[in-house]
Amino acid sequence: MIPQPTAQQPLLDETFILQADATIGVDDPAAQPIAERFAARLRRSTGFALPMQDGAGTITLSTGGAESLGAEGYELRADTSGVTITAAGAEGLFRGVTTLRQLLPAKAEAGSAQDGPWEIAGTTITDTPRYGYRGVMLDVTRHFFTVDQVKKFIDLVSLYKINRLHLHLSDDQGWRIQVDSWPRLTEYGGSLQVGGGAGGSYTKEDYAELVRYAGERYITVVPEIDTPGHTNAALASYPELNKGDQAPELYTETEVGFSSLTIDKDVTYEFLDDVFREVAEQTPGDVLHLGGDEAHSTPHGEYLTFVSRATELVVKHGKRVMGWHEIADGELPAGTVVQYWGTEDPKAQGLAHKAVEQGATLVLSPANRAYLDMKYHEETPLGLQWAGLVSVEQSYSWNPATLIPNVPASAIDGVEAPLWTETLDDLDKVEFMTFPRLPGIAELGWSPESALDWTAYRDRLAEQGSRWEVLDVNFYRAPEIDWR
Ligand code: ACM
């Protein structure tokens, strides 16, 4: 199972076998949709009727217990008589159901009826996450991904208890979210993508649907509007955002660091005020990410001015600021989350310290470990390698608590695995880079430090392969793993 639960004991003489007469019981209306979706999945693969029932069933989801495990924690017991998942509320039950899915045979994920038996070895599990932030980022700018593609991605990552989806929504190559007050951002700025093909963007309805779909899986969307660099698509859409009011052409290559908002123009902040307001209005989560990375074309003094002014606008619209670690050189408002994408580089680590000294918390995305777009090995046909080659072992074998020396545990919110899509123009390619590495980052975020062990993880990961085959995931069959 991945992530490894906090505590698991076998019940040696007990085996649960799901039979044709089984029922799904749920005692809380708030958990009804979770139970319904789980039942629908199992009905497809088992061919059983699996009627829903108020209160206890053969498989029971029950709220109002296991309170000490927090909102995401749960207890699970599988024995000869049935399976019970208990949690404080619906969110914990959802996490528990992802565990139950992994306890069932892989064929339980199938879209058509399979032969049983549907057996689970008797067990008790007590589970609660190590970190509250366990994210994945999808870059929908370099290549655009449709709502349906992002939904499949959400489904797959949710199985590993990921609870944040960071969407990188604007960059040099495209602006992907509708902003009513600045319509050319998507109409023109979203029209292309890397390579020069047609891009795309999310309407407000599309975006709301993504937020809703993720939310149903207890995943909060973190929207990123990258500023003041990575802004060519916006600059190309509105001449007034540029020095001298001259709009550049749209850009479909993959260099970074050449674009910048104009720091000393009032219109820049009128623009950001509108964009942040409209994006914040569509964001139930408490965080809005303003990028801040690789602003190589923004003079440093101006960059610091920009950080103060832009972060103020995020706060004005009721959100906490999130930004890449470069923003820590500026003055950060209370509640800021700084996303560390450095490696062992002392300059980046210094900025992480500067963030913590200002009271910010950290989300860890070390590029040489957590970046899903790095090649696995020299011959990987996709991806980049500026942060090195990132094998499955390399991506798993690090400790968030000690990655950056002298950072207190209380300053670490969690981990995130970013996926940049310069080289990824369809979902198959996204899956190839994401699996099998994402589950390892998810485990670093969820499982207790004492459970982290490459050799044992490797065996557990091998079992996921058959599940991905059933789920039609184009995963990389890394030779490091003895796929079953
Ligand atoms: C980044 O990789 N530029 C955050």
XYZ file of C-alpha atoms and ligand atoms in Angstrom:
488
model
C 0.000 0.000 0.000
C 1.132 3.568 -0.692
C 1.369 5.694 1.348
C 2.277 3.294 4.125
C -0.226 3.852 6.963
C 0.840 5.199 10.318
C 0.099 1.842 11.981
C -1.135 -1.457 10.572
C -1.614 -4.822 12.279
C -2.609 -8.101 10.645
C -5.603 -10.035 12.002
C -4.121 -13.442 11.379
C -7.190 -15.669 11.385
C -9.466 -13.227 9.634
C -10.167 -12.760 5.924
C -12.790 -10.504 4.419
C -14.390 -11.783 1.228
C -16.742 -9.468 -0.623
C -19.765 -11.545 -1.718
C -22.645 -10.893 -4.083
C -25.029 -10.070 -1.207
C -22.804 -7.370 0.317
C -24.162 -3.929 1.187
C -22.484 -0.544 1.608
C -23.520 1.203 4.813
C -23.068 4.868 5.617
C -24.284 6.737 8.697
C -23.664 10.330 7.643
C -25.311 12.158 4.718
C -22.076 14.112 4.194
C -20.305 10.846 3.397
C -23.027 9.546 1.082
C -21.341 10.743 -2.159
C -18.072 9.082 -1.119
C -19.851 5.799 -0.467
C -21.835 6.091 -3.718
C -18.747 6.616 -5.853
C -16.933 3.759 -4.150
C -19.957 1.479 -4.615
C -20.311 2.476 -8.280
C -16.683 1.547 -8.916
C -17.052 -1.833 -7.205
C -20.336 -2.562 -8.971
C -18.622 -2.176 -12.339
C -15.774 -4.549 -11.497
C -17.565 -7.135 -9.343
C -20.931 -7.134 -11.077
C -22.541 -7.191 -7.607
C -25.556 -5.021 -6.773
C -23.972 -3.554 -3.612
C -27.035 -1.602 -2.436
C -26.556 1.341 -0.127
C -27.869 1.144 3.386
C -28.325 3.630 6.246
C -26.048 2.735 9.140
C -24.009 -0.468 9.159
C -23.497 -2.591 6.030
C -21.015 -5.243 4.956
C -18.679 -2.347 4.283
C -19.470 0.521 6.650
C -18.353 4.145 6.463
C -18.953 5.796 9.806
C -18.286 9.345 10.983
C -18.052 10.764 14.483
C -15.161 8.544 15.627
C -11.351 8.496 15.541
C -11.462 12.229 16.335
C -7.897 12.261 17.629
C -6.632 11.403 14.134
C -7.681 14.796 12.755
C -9.762 15.661 9.701
C -7.816 13.409 7.329
C -7.174 10.498 9.695
C -9.232 7.324 9.915
C -9.341 3.835 11.353
C -10.018 0.793 9.213
C -10.810 -2.743 10.274
C -11.217 -5.612 7.827
C -12.232 -8.948 9.306
C -14.311 -11.954 8.342
C -17.569 -10.181 9.081
C -16.943 -6.967 7.152
C -14.964 -3.766 6.726
C -15.467 -0.650 8.815
C -13.874 2.732 8.215
C -14.299 5.297 10.977
C -13.281 8.954 10.837
C -14.189 12.286 12.340
C -15.895 13.355 9.131
C -16.203 12.816 5.408
C -12.642 13.810 4.517
C -11.126 11.118 6.728
C -13.550 8.586 5.273
C -12.445 9.562 1.784
C -8.799 8.917 2.695
C -9.816 5.610 4.276
C -11.648 4.562 1.117
C -8.463 5.119 -0.917
C -6.793 2.679 1.474
C -9.607 0.173 1.060
C -9.289 0.431 -2.726
C -5.625 -0.492 -2.394
C -6.421 -3.402 -0.062
C -8.760 -4.893 -2.679
C -7.302 -6.752 -5.661
C -6.181 -4.481 -8.542
C -8.976 -5.817 -10.764
C -11.472 -4.075 -8.444
C -10.502 -0.909 -10.370
C -11.672 -2.391 -13.686
C -14.417 -0.777 -15.724
C -16.101 -4.101 -16.559
C -17.098 -7.217 -14.601
C -14.213 -9.441 -13.468
C -14.083 -12.787 -11.688
C -13.472 -12.777 -7.943
C -12.509 -13.698 -5.347
C -12.569 -10.257 -3.732
C -10.434 -10.945 -0.703
C -8.758 -8.767 1.892
C -6.432 -10.243 4.515
C -7.715 -9.293 7.985
C -6.145 -6.087 9.233
C -6.530 -3.045 11.432
C -5.168 0.318 10.347
C -4.819 3.585 12.234
C -3.729 6.349 9.907
C -3.098 10.082 9.966
C -0.852 12.240 7.778
C 2.596 13.508 8.679
C 2.034 16.765 6.742
C -1.066 18.762 5.886
C 0.115 19.800 2.404
C 0.682 16.965 -0.064
C 0.594 18.444 -3.510
C 1.143 17.886 -7.162
C 1.511 20.663 -9.744
C 0.396 20.473 -13.347
C 1.690 23.052 -15.824
C -1.212 23.663 -18.205
C 0.573 26.567 -19.903
C 3.431 25.054 -21.922
C 0.903 22.553 -23.159
C -2.777 22.886 -22.443
C -4.743 20.023 -20.897
C -8.507 19.770 -21.176
C -10.903 19.515 -18.244
C -11.359 15.783 -18.913
C -7.611 15.192 -18.997
C -7.105 17.058 -15.741
C -9.952 15.049 -14.201
C -8.218 11.769 -15.023
C -5.027 13.189 -13.507
C -6.970 14.172 -10.369
C -8.452 10.673 -10.117
C -5.041 9.055 -10.326
C -3.287 11.277 -7.809
C -6.178 11.091 -5.350
C -5.514 7.372 -4.911
C -2.255 8.355 -3.163
C -3.910 10.797 -0.750
C -2.681 13.922 -2.544
C -4.697 16.876 -1.180
C -3.501 19.873 -3.234
C -3.593 20.395 -6.992
C -1.422 23.370 -7.906
C -2.391 24.539 -11.393
C 0.251 26.639 -13.140
C -2.204 28.781 -15.126
C -0.133 31.488 -16.790
C 3.311 31.651 -18.337
C 5.171 33.002 -21.343
C 3.552 30.469 -23.659
C -0.059 30.814 -22.622
C -2.702 32.264 -20.330
C -5.164 29.520 -19.433
C -7.866 30.945 -17.155
C -10.644 33.306 -18.188
C -10.489 36.780 -16.635
C -13.626 38.747 -17.563
C -12.061 42.161 -16.997
C -9.065 41.346 -19.243
C -10.585 39.058 -21.905
C -7.659 39.105 -24.345
C -5.580 37.147 -21.818
C -7.281 33.962 -22.944
C -8.696 35.054 -26.326
C -5.253 35.957 -27.621
C -2.782 35.046 -24.860
C -4.169 31.524 -24.580
C -4.345 30.780 -28.286
C -1.030 28.952 -28.729
C 1.277 26.597 -26.847
C 4.829 25.279 -27.047
C 5.608 24.204 -30.588
C 3.131 26.694 -32.069
C 0.018 24.517 -32.052
C -3.389 25.595 -30.781
C -3.442 26.228 -27.038
C -6.616 26.617 -25.042
C -7.961 27.952 -21.790
C -10.524 27.297 -19.095
C -13.749 29.280 -19.062
C -15.083 30.155 -15.637
C -17.440 27.164 -15.937
C -14.556 24.841 -16.863
C -12.494 26.056 -13.969
C -15.381 25.772 -11.519
C -15.861 22.192 -12.686
C -12.207 21.375 -12.012
C -12.418 22.939 -8.559
C -15.604 21.000 -7.837
C -14.232 17.682 -9.127
C -11.034 18.045 -7.132
C -13.034 19.076 -4.070
C -15.160 15.949 -4.302
C -11.870 14.086 -3.887
C -10.793 16.358 -1.021
C -8.167 18.042 -3.165
C -7.886 21.821 -2.931
C -6.894 23.631 -6.108
C -4.040 26.127 -5.675
C -4.138 28.511 -8.661
C -0.869 30.072 -9.795
C -0.620 33.288 -11.770
C 3.104 33.545 -12.370
C 4.516 37.072 -11.924
C 6.451 39.308 -12.589
C 8.438 37.069 -14.975
C 6.911 34.264 -17.036
C 4.387 36.819 -18.300
C 4.883 37.004 -22.064
C 1.347 35.797 -22.821
C -0.117 38.664 -20.774
C 2.348 41.203 -22.184
C 1.493 40.100 -25.723
C -2.227 40.495 -25.012
C -2.122 44.032 -23.598
C 0.410 46.582 -24.920
C -0.143 48.871 -21.913
C 1.469 46.303 -19.601
C 4.787 46.852 -21.400
C 7.396 49.556 -21.131
C 6.741 51.839 -24.096
C 3.336 50.229 -24.681
C 4.777 47.845 -27.270
C 3.373 44.314 -27.097
C 5.740 41.440 -27.891
C 4.730 38.547 -30.145
C 3.250 35.384 -28.685
C 5.972 32.937 -27.707
C 6.004 29.197 -28.340
C 9.549 28.156 -27.455
C 10.884 27.132 -24.051
C 13.478 29.650 -22.880
C 12.808 31.256 -19.502
C 13.641 34.568 -17.885
C 13.067 37.080 -20.699
C 9.700 38.614 -19.766
C 8.655 40.961 -16.981
C 5.679 42.979 -15.954
C 6.497 46.691 -15.767
C 7.106 47.354 -12.101
C 6.711 51.152 -12.080
C 3.418 51.395 -13.992
C 0.118 51.754 -12.126
C -1.649 49.677 -14.766
C 0.413 46.668 -13.686
C -1.251 46.730 -10.270
C -4.701 47.508 -11.688
C -4.225 44.421 -13.836
C -3.094 42.246 -10.927
C -5.842 43.571 -8.683
C -8.439 42.441 -11.243
C -6.768 39.113 -11.994
C -6.229 38.187 -8.354
C -9.786 39.238 -7.491
C -11.342 37.098 -10.217
C -9.103 34.122 -9.489
C -9.640 34.455 -5.731
C -13.412 34.483 -6.311
C -13.084 31.068 -7.933
C -10.851 29.643 -5.218
C -12.396 27.974 -2.177
C -8.891 27.249 -0.846
C -7.133 29.844 1.269
C -4.013 30.199 -0.895
C -3.248 32.007 -4.172
C 0.169 31.413 -5.768
C 1.781 34.424 -7.456
C 4.838 32.666 -8.836
C 7.818 34.961 -8.417
C 10.395 32.577 -9.918
C 13.105 33.291 -12.459
C 12.357 36.998 -12.834
C 15.705 37.444 -14.574
C 14.504 40.433 -16.567
C 13.251 42.348 -13.534
C 15.954 44.493 -11.857
C 16.329 43.149 -8.309
C 15.329 46.351 -6.529
C 12.189 46.520 -8.656
C 11.531 42.856 -7.943
C 11.498 43.567 -4.198
C 9.071 46.460 -4.721
C 6.914 44.156 -6.797
C 6.828 41.459 -4.105
C 5.526 43.988 -1.559
C 2.856 45.378 -3.852
C 1.701 42.126 -5.427
C 1.519 40.192 -2.152
C -0.572 43.020 -0.693
C -3.101 42.527 -3.505
C -3.385 38.789 -2.819
C -4.035 39.528 0.842
C -6.563 42.211 -0.114
C -8.583 39.546 -1.902
C -8.685 37.358 1.171
C -6.032 34.806 0.315
C -2.717 33.800 1.791
C 0.227 34.280 -0.544
C 2.091 31.337 -1.964
C 5.170 31.854 -4.103
C 8.373 30.229 -5.292
C 11.290 30.701 -2.890
C 12.704 33.755 -4.679
C 9.940 35.869 -3.101
C 11.521 35.368 0.322
C 14.079 38.042 -0.546
C 11.186 40.491 -0.321
C 8.915 41.383 2.534
C 6.276 38.702 3.049
C 2.849 39.161 4.620
C 1.780 36.955 7.514
C 0.670 33.492 6.487
C 2.828 33.273 3.347
C 3.710 29.822 2.029
C 7.079 29.642 0.288
C 7.640 26.842 -2.199
C 11.236 25.660 -2.174
C 12.403 24.411 -5.568
C 16.154 24.508 -4.892
C 18.485 21.600 -4.515
C 21.426 21.733 -2.123
C 22.229 25.204 -3.412
C 23.208 27.496 -0.488
C 21.588 30.543 -2.106
C 18.209 28.825 -2.360
C 18.586 27.423 1.159
C 19.395 30.940 2.364
C 16.113 32.150 0.904
C 14.273 29.311 2.664
C 15.823 30.492 5.941
C 14.860 34.047 5.143
C 11.285 32.878 4.574
C 11.159 31.048 7.902
C 12.683 34.021 9.752
C 9.778 36.103 8.416
C 7.288 33.581 9.776
C 6.478 31.942 6.448
C 6.033 28.192 6.125
C 7.600 25.974 3.470
C 6.349 23.517 0.895
C 9.249 21.415 -0.356
C 9.687 20.694 -4.059
C 13.431 20.096 -4.418
C 13.985 20.025 -8.182
C 16.498 17.156 -8.069
C 14.003 14.997 -6.121
C 10.421 16.131 -6.559
C 10.325 17.543 -10.110
C 8.357 15.045 -12.147
C 9.579 16.531 -15.416
C 13.204 15.546 -14.879
C 14.303 12.579 -16.985
C 14.561 9.238 -15.172
C 17.830 8.440 -16.968
C 19.880 9.726 -19.914
C 17.711 7.993 -22.501
C 14.283 8.991 -21.195
C 12.586 10.295 -24.356
C 10.679 13.022 -22.474
C 11.537 15.603 -19.879
C 14.467 17.839 -19.030
C 17.606 17.339 -16.976
C 18.788 20.717 -15.734
C 18.336 19.533 -12.111
C 19.849 16.130 -12.849
C 18.434 12.710 -13.597
C 15.750 11.706 -11.123
C 15.394 7.959 -10.739
C 12.563 6.498 -8.694
C 14.972 5.935 -5.795
C 16.348 9.483 -6.043
C 12.838 10.934 -5.917
C 11.874 8.865 -2.857
C 15.046 8.802 -0.756
C 15.044 12.113 1.076
C 13.601 13.435 4.281
C 11.486 16.609 4.262
C 12.486 17.291 7.875
C 16.218 17.488 7.090
C 16.305 18.618 3.449
C 17.189 22.177 4.455
C 19.407 22.231 7.553
C 18.226 24.177 10.596
C 14.598 24.595 9.659
C 12.217 23.809 12.519
C 9.706 21.019 11.884
C 6.880 23.468 12.543
C 7.900 25.481 9.460
C 7.344 22.605 7.034
C 3.792 22.443 5.627
C 4.602 19.506 3.409
C 5.730 18.487 -0.051
C 4.710 18.995 -3.659
C 5.744 17.310 -6.891
C 5.659 19.803 -9.787
C 5.210 18.649 -13.372
C 6.310 21.142 -16.031
C 5.107 20.310 -19.509
C 7.562 21.807 -22.029
C 8.074 18.312 -23.490
C 4.675 16.812 -22.640
C 1.942 17.389 -25.183
C -0.538 14.726 -24.141
C -1.843 12.966 -21.066
C 0.000 9.707 -21.808
C 3.257 11.618 -21.500
C 2.086 13.287 -18.294
C 1.330 9.850 -16.864
C 4.712 8.500 -17.951
C 6.568 11.168 -15.963
C 4.179 11.105 -12.987
C 4.054 7.365 -12.424
C 5.854 5.770 -10.705
C 7.449 8.812 -9.005
C 4.433 10.663 -7.620
C 3.419 7.930 -5.113
C 6.852 8.275 -3.486
C 6.417 12.008 -2.934
C 2.896 11.316 -1.646
C 4.336 8.831 0.844
C 6.979 11.347 2.019
C 4.102 13.684 2.725
C 1.830 11.208 4.474
C 3.743 8.396 6.159
C 5.658 8.641 9.432
C 9.409 9.106 9.129
C 9.908 5.637 10.683
C 8.069 4.020 7.733
C 10.316 5.484 5.055
C 12.588 2.801 3.675
C 13.537 2.438 0.009
C 13.791 -1.372 -0.002
C 10.368 -1.877 1.535
C 8.880 0.930 -0.567
C 10.239 -0.633 -3.740
C 8.264 -3.821 -3.025
C 5.085 -1.914 -2.290
C 5.545 0.161 -5.442
C 5.930 -2.986 -7.556
C 2.376 -3.968 -6.618
C 0.972 -0.700 -7.972
C 1.923 -1.672 -11.534
C -0.969 -4.086 -11.948
C -3.354 -1.414 -10.627
C -2.052 1.080 -13.216
C -2.495 -1.491 -15.949
C -6.137 -1.901 -14.966
C -6.565 1.890 -14.733
C -4.949 2.341 -18.163
C -2.083 4.467 -16.830
C 0.906 4.848 -19.125
C 3.488 4.422 -16.348
C 7.233 4.082 -16.789
C 8.285 0.518 -16.019
C 11.467 1.613 -14.272
C 13.982 -1.246 -14.212
C 14.744 -0.351 -10.563
C 11.411 -1.975 -9.647
C 10.519 -5.679 -9.917
C 7.090 -5.074 -11.438
C 4.722 -7.928 -10.686
C 10.640 26.831 -11.377
O 11.008 25.673 -11.659
N 10.972 27.835 -12.158
C 9.885 27.122 -10.186
